[in-house]
Amino acid sequence: MSFLVNPIAHATTRQVHAEQTNTNLPDKSKDLELGKTDDKIDYLARAQWLRAAVLGANDGLVSVASLMIGVGAVSSTAKAMLVSGLAGLIAGACSMAIGEFVSVYTQYDIEMNLIEQGKVNDEDEDKEPLANPLLAAGASALAFSIGGILPLLAGAFIQSWGVRLGVVLAVTSFALLAFGWLGGRFGGAKPYKSALRVLIGGWMAMLVTFAILKVFGLIFHVKVNSSS
């Protein structure tokens, strides 16, 4: 007995099977049109902003903590550390905001100049839009403030000089590890290595600031005291 296979029926069966298979596959046409996959969107877009926020918070943390510990080298009063930390927080946040605003606006001016010269197509779909200068400045100042407020609140109201410095150092160290881990996680590096680098860098900044101010106070006999 011989079995004959109908070629038309066989082709129809393969077509139906292919259509059913295609319906089960995710449609990535939109991503392909934009030239981006889901993985790239999640990593590039999210990591860029979160990593910048983590770095800004880390800057605020190290700056304010180092300033407070440095002042603690020549003053045993809580008020001096509080005022110095608050001044560093405000000045640092304003500096970060102005710097980010100028940077983004300069980049905007450069791109507008290139568009006017015809070197860049303003309607290019693949071109990433520039950040808003005001939003970038606000985000930078906010990130710096979040990091800087931690050591300020941790030890500024503790009366004992030794306990105050110890608490500031402990809180700052823990926050450095957390910020370093987050920076490495969103930056694509190994989190524990990034956390260790940030921790050592923060310790070095605080140690150098304390040592220089301590030597300065001993040489020039600077000692800030307050009985009020």
Coordinates of C-alpha atoms in Angstrom, one line a residue:
M1 CA 0.0 0.0 0.0
S2 CA 1.4 3.4 -0.9
F3 CA 0.7 6.7 0.9
L4 CA 0.5 9.9 -1.1
V5 CA 1.1 13.2 0.6
N6 CA -0.9 16.1 -0.8
P7 CA 1.6 18.9 -1.3
I8 CA -1.0 21.7 -1.1
A9 CA -2.4 20.4 2.2
H10 CA 1.2 20.0 3.6
A11 CA 2.1 23.6 2.7
T12 CA -1.1 24.9 4.2
T13 CA -0.4 23.0 7.5
R14 CA 3.1 24.5 7.6
Q15 CA 1.7 28.0 7.1
V16 CA -0.9 27.7 9.8
H17 CA 1.8 26.3 12.2
A18 CA 4.1 29.3 11.4
E19 CA 1.3 31.7 12.0
Q20 CA 0.5 30.1 15.4
T21 CA 4.2 30.2 16.3
N22 CA 4.5 33.9 15.4
T23 CA 1.5 34.8 17.5
N24 CA 3.2 33.4 20.5
L25 CA 6.4 35.5 20.0
P26 CA 6.6 39.0 21.5
D27 CA 6.2 41.8 19.1
K28 CA 9.4 43.9 19.2
S29 CA 8.6 45.9 16.1
K30 CA 8.3 49.1 18.0
D31 CA 11.6 48.6 19.8
L32 CA 13.3 47.7 16.5
E33 CA 11.9 50.8 14.9
L34 CA 13.4 52.9 17.7
G35 CA 16.6 51.0 17.5
K36 CA 16.4 50.0 21.2
T37 CA 15.6 46.7 22.9
D38 CA 13.9 46.3 26.3
D39 CA 17.3 45.5 27.9
K40 CA 19.0 48.6 26.5
I41 CA 16.1 50.8 27.5
D42 CA 16.1 49.5 31.1
Y43 CA 19.9 49.7 31.5
L44 CA 20.8 52.9 29.6
A45 CA 17.9 55.1 30.5
R46 CA 17.4 54.0 34.1
A47 CA 21.1 53.5 35.0
Q48 CA 22.1 57.0 33.7
W49 CA 19.7 58.9 35.9
L50 CA 20.0 56.7 39.0
R51 CA 23.8 56.5 38.8
A52 CA 23.9 60.3 38.6
A53 CA 21.6 60.6 41.6
V54 CA 23.7 58.2 43.6
L55 CA 26.9 60.0 42.7
G56 CA 25.3 63.4 43.7
A57 CA 24.2 62.0 47.0
N58 CA 27.6 60.6 47.6
D59 CA 29.2 64.0 46.9
G60 CA 26.9 65.6 49.5
L61 CA 27.6 62.9 52.0
V62 CA 31.4 63.1 51.8
S63 CA 31.5 66.9 51.5
V64 CA 29.4 67.6 54.6
A65 CA 30.8 64.8 56.7
S66 CA 34.4 65.8 55.9
L67 CA 33.6 69.5 56.7
M68 CA 32.0 68.6 60.0
I69 CA 34.9 66.3 61.0
G70 CA 37.4 68.9 59.9
V71 CA 35.7 71.6 62.1
G72 CA 35.6 69.0 64.9
A73 CA 39.4 68.9 64.8
V74 CA 39.6 72.5 66.0
S75 CA 36.3 72.8 67.9
S76 CA 34.6 70.6 70.5
T77 CA 31.2 72.3 70.4
A78 CA 28.2 70.9 68.7
K79 CA 27.1 74.3 67.4
A80 CA 30.3 74.8 65.4
M81 CA 29.8 71.4 63.7
L82 CA 26.1 72.2 63.1
V83 CA 26.8 75.6 61.5
S84 CA 29.7 74.3 59.4
G85 CA 27.7 71.3 58.2
L86 CA 24.6 73.4 57.4
A87 CA 26.8 75.9 55.5
G88 CA 28.4 73.1 53.6
L89 CA 25.1 71.6 52.7
I90 CA 23.6 74.8 51.4
A91 CA 26.7 75.9 49.5
G92 CA 27.3 72.5 48.0
A93 CA 23.7 72.1 46.8
C94 CA 23.8 75.6 45.2
S95 CA 27.1 74.8 43.6
M96 CA 25.9 71.5 42.2
A97 CA 22.7 73.2 40.9
I98 CA 24.6 76.0 39.2
G99 CA 27.2 73.7 37.8
E100 CA 24.6 71.3 36.3
F101 CA 22.6 74.2 34.9
V102 CA 25.6 75.7 33.2
S103 CA 26.7 72.3 31.9
V104 CA 23.4 71.3 30.4
Y105 CA 22.7 74.8 29.0
T106 CA 26.2 74.8 27.4
Q107 CA 25.5 71.5 25.8
Y108 CA 22.1 72.8 24.6
D109 CA 23.8 75.9 23.0
I110 CA 26.4 73.7 21.3
E111 CA 23.7 71.4 19.8
M112 CA 21.6 74.4 18.6
N113 CA 24.7 75.8 16.9
L114 CA 25.3 72.5 15.1
I115 CA 21.7 72.4 14.0
E116 CA 21.9 76.0 12.6
Q117 CA 25.0 75.0 10.7
G118 CA 23.3 72.0 9.3
K119 CA 25.6 69.4 10.8
V120 CA 22.9 67.8 12.9
N121 CA 19.4 67.0 11.9
D122 CA 16.9 68.3 14.4
E123 CA 14.3 65.7 13.3
D124 CA 16.5 62.7 13.8
E125 CA 14.5 60.1 15.7
D126 CA 17.6 58.4 17.1
K127 CA 18.8 61.6 18.7
E128 CA 18.3 61.6 22.5
P129 CA 16.6 64.7 23.8
L130 CA 18.6 67.0 26.0
A131 CA 17.7 67.3 29.7
N132 CA 15.9 70.4 30.9
P133 CA 18.5 72.7 32.5
L134 CA 16.2 73.7 35.4
L135 CA 15.2 70.1 36.1
A136 CA 18.8 68.9 35.9
A137 CA 19.9 71.6 38.3
G138 CA 17.1 70.8 40.8
A139 CA 17.8 67.1 40.6
S140 CA 21.5 67.7 41.3
A141 CA 20.8 69.9 44.2
L142 CA 18.3 67.5 45.7
A143 CA 20.6 64.5 45.4
F144 CA 23.5 66.5 47.1
S145 CA 21.1 67.6 49.9
I146 CA 19.9 64.0 50.5
G147 CA 23.4 62.8 51.0
G148 CA 24.5 65.8 53.0
I149 CA 21.6 65.8 55.5
L150 CA 22.7 62.4 56.8
P151 CA 25.8 63.3 58.7
L152 CA 24.3 66.7 59.6
L153 CA 21.4 65.1 61.5
A154 CA 23.5 62.2 62.8
G155 CA 25.9 64.1 65.1
A156 CA 25.2 67.8 65.1
F157 CA 23.1 67.7 68.3
I158 CA 25.2 65.3 70.3
Q159 CA 27.0 67.1 73.1
S160 CA 29.9 64.7 73.7
W161 CA 32.8 65.5 71.2
G162 CA 34.0 61.9 70.9
V163 CA 30.6 60.4 70.6
R164 CA 29.6 63.0 68.0
L165 CA 32.6 62.3 65.8
G166 CA 32.1 58.5 66.2
V167 CA 28.4 58.8 65.2
V168 CA 29.1 61.0 62.2
L169 CA 31.8 58.5 61.1
A170 CA 29.6 55.5 61.6
V171 CA 26.6 56.9 59.8
T172 CA 28.7 58.2 56.9
S173 CA 30.5 54.9 56.5
F174 CA 27.2 53.0 56.3
A175 CA 25.8 55.5 53.8
L176 CA 29.0 55.3 51.7
L177 CA 28.7 51.5 51.5
A178 CA 25.0 51.9 50.5
F179 CA 25.7 54.5 47.8
G180 CA 28.7 52.6 46.5
W181 CA 26.7 49.4 46.2
L182 CA 23.9 51.3 44.4
G183 CA 26.4 53.0 42.1
G184 CA 28.0 49.7 41.2
R185 CA 24.7 48.0 40.7
F186 CA 23.3 50.5 38.3
G187 CA 26.6 51.2 36.7
G188 CA 27.2 47.6 35.7
A189 CA 30.2 47.0 38.0
K190 CA 30.4 44.5 40.9
P191 CA 28.5 46.1 43.8
Y192 CA 30.8 45.0 46.6
K193 CA 33.9 46.4 44.8
S194 CA 32.2 49.7 44.1
A195 CA 31.1 49.9 47.7
L196 CA 34.6 49.2 49.0
R197 CA 36.1 51.9 46.7
V198 CA 33.6 54.5 47.8
L199 CA 34.1 53.7 51.4
I200 CA 37.9 53.9 51.2
G201 CA 37.6 57.2 49.2
G202 CA 35.2 58.7 51.8
W203 CA 37.5 57.6 54.7
M204 CA 40.5 59.2 52.9
A205 CA 38.6 62.5 52.4
M206 CA 37.6 62.7 56.1
L207 CA 41.0 61.7 57.3
V208 CA 42.8 64.2 55.2
T209 CA 40.4 67.0 56.2
F210 CA 40.7 66.2 59.9
A211 CA 44.5 65.9 59.8
I212 CA 45.1 69.2 57.9
L213 CA 42.7 71.1 60.2
K214 CA 44.3 69.5 63.3
V215 CA 47.8 70.5 62.1
F216 CA 46.6 73.9 61.2
G217 CA 45.0 74.4 64.6
L218 CA 48.2 73.2 66.4
I219 CA 50.5 75.5 64.4
F220 CA 48.4 78.6 64.5
H221 CA 46.9 77.9 67.9
V222 CA 43.3 77.9 66.6
K223 CA 40.7 76.5 69.0
V224 CA 37.1 77.3 68.6
N225 CA 35.2 77.2 71.9
S226 CA 31.7 78.3 72.9
S227 CA 30.2 78.4 76.3
S228 CA 26.7 79.4 75.1

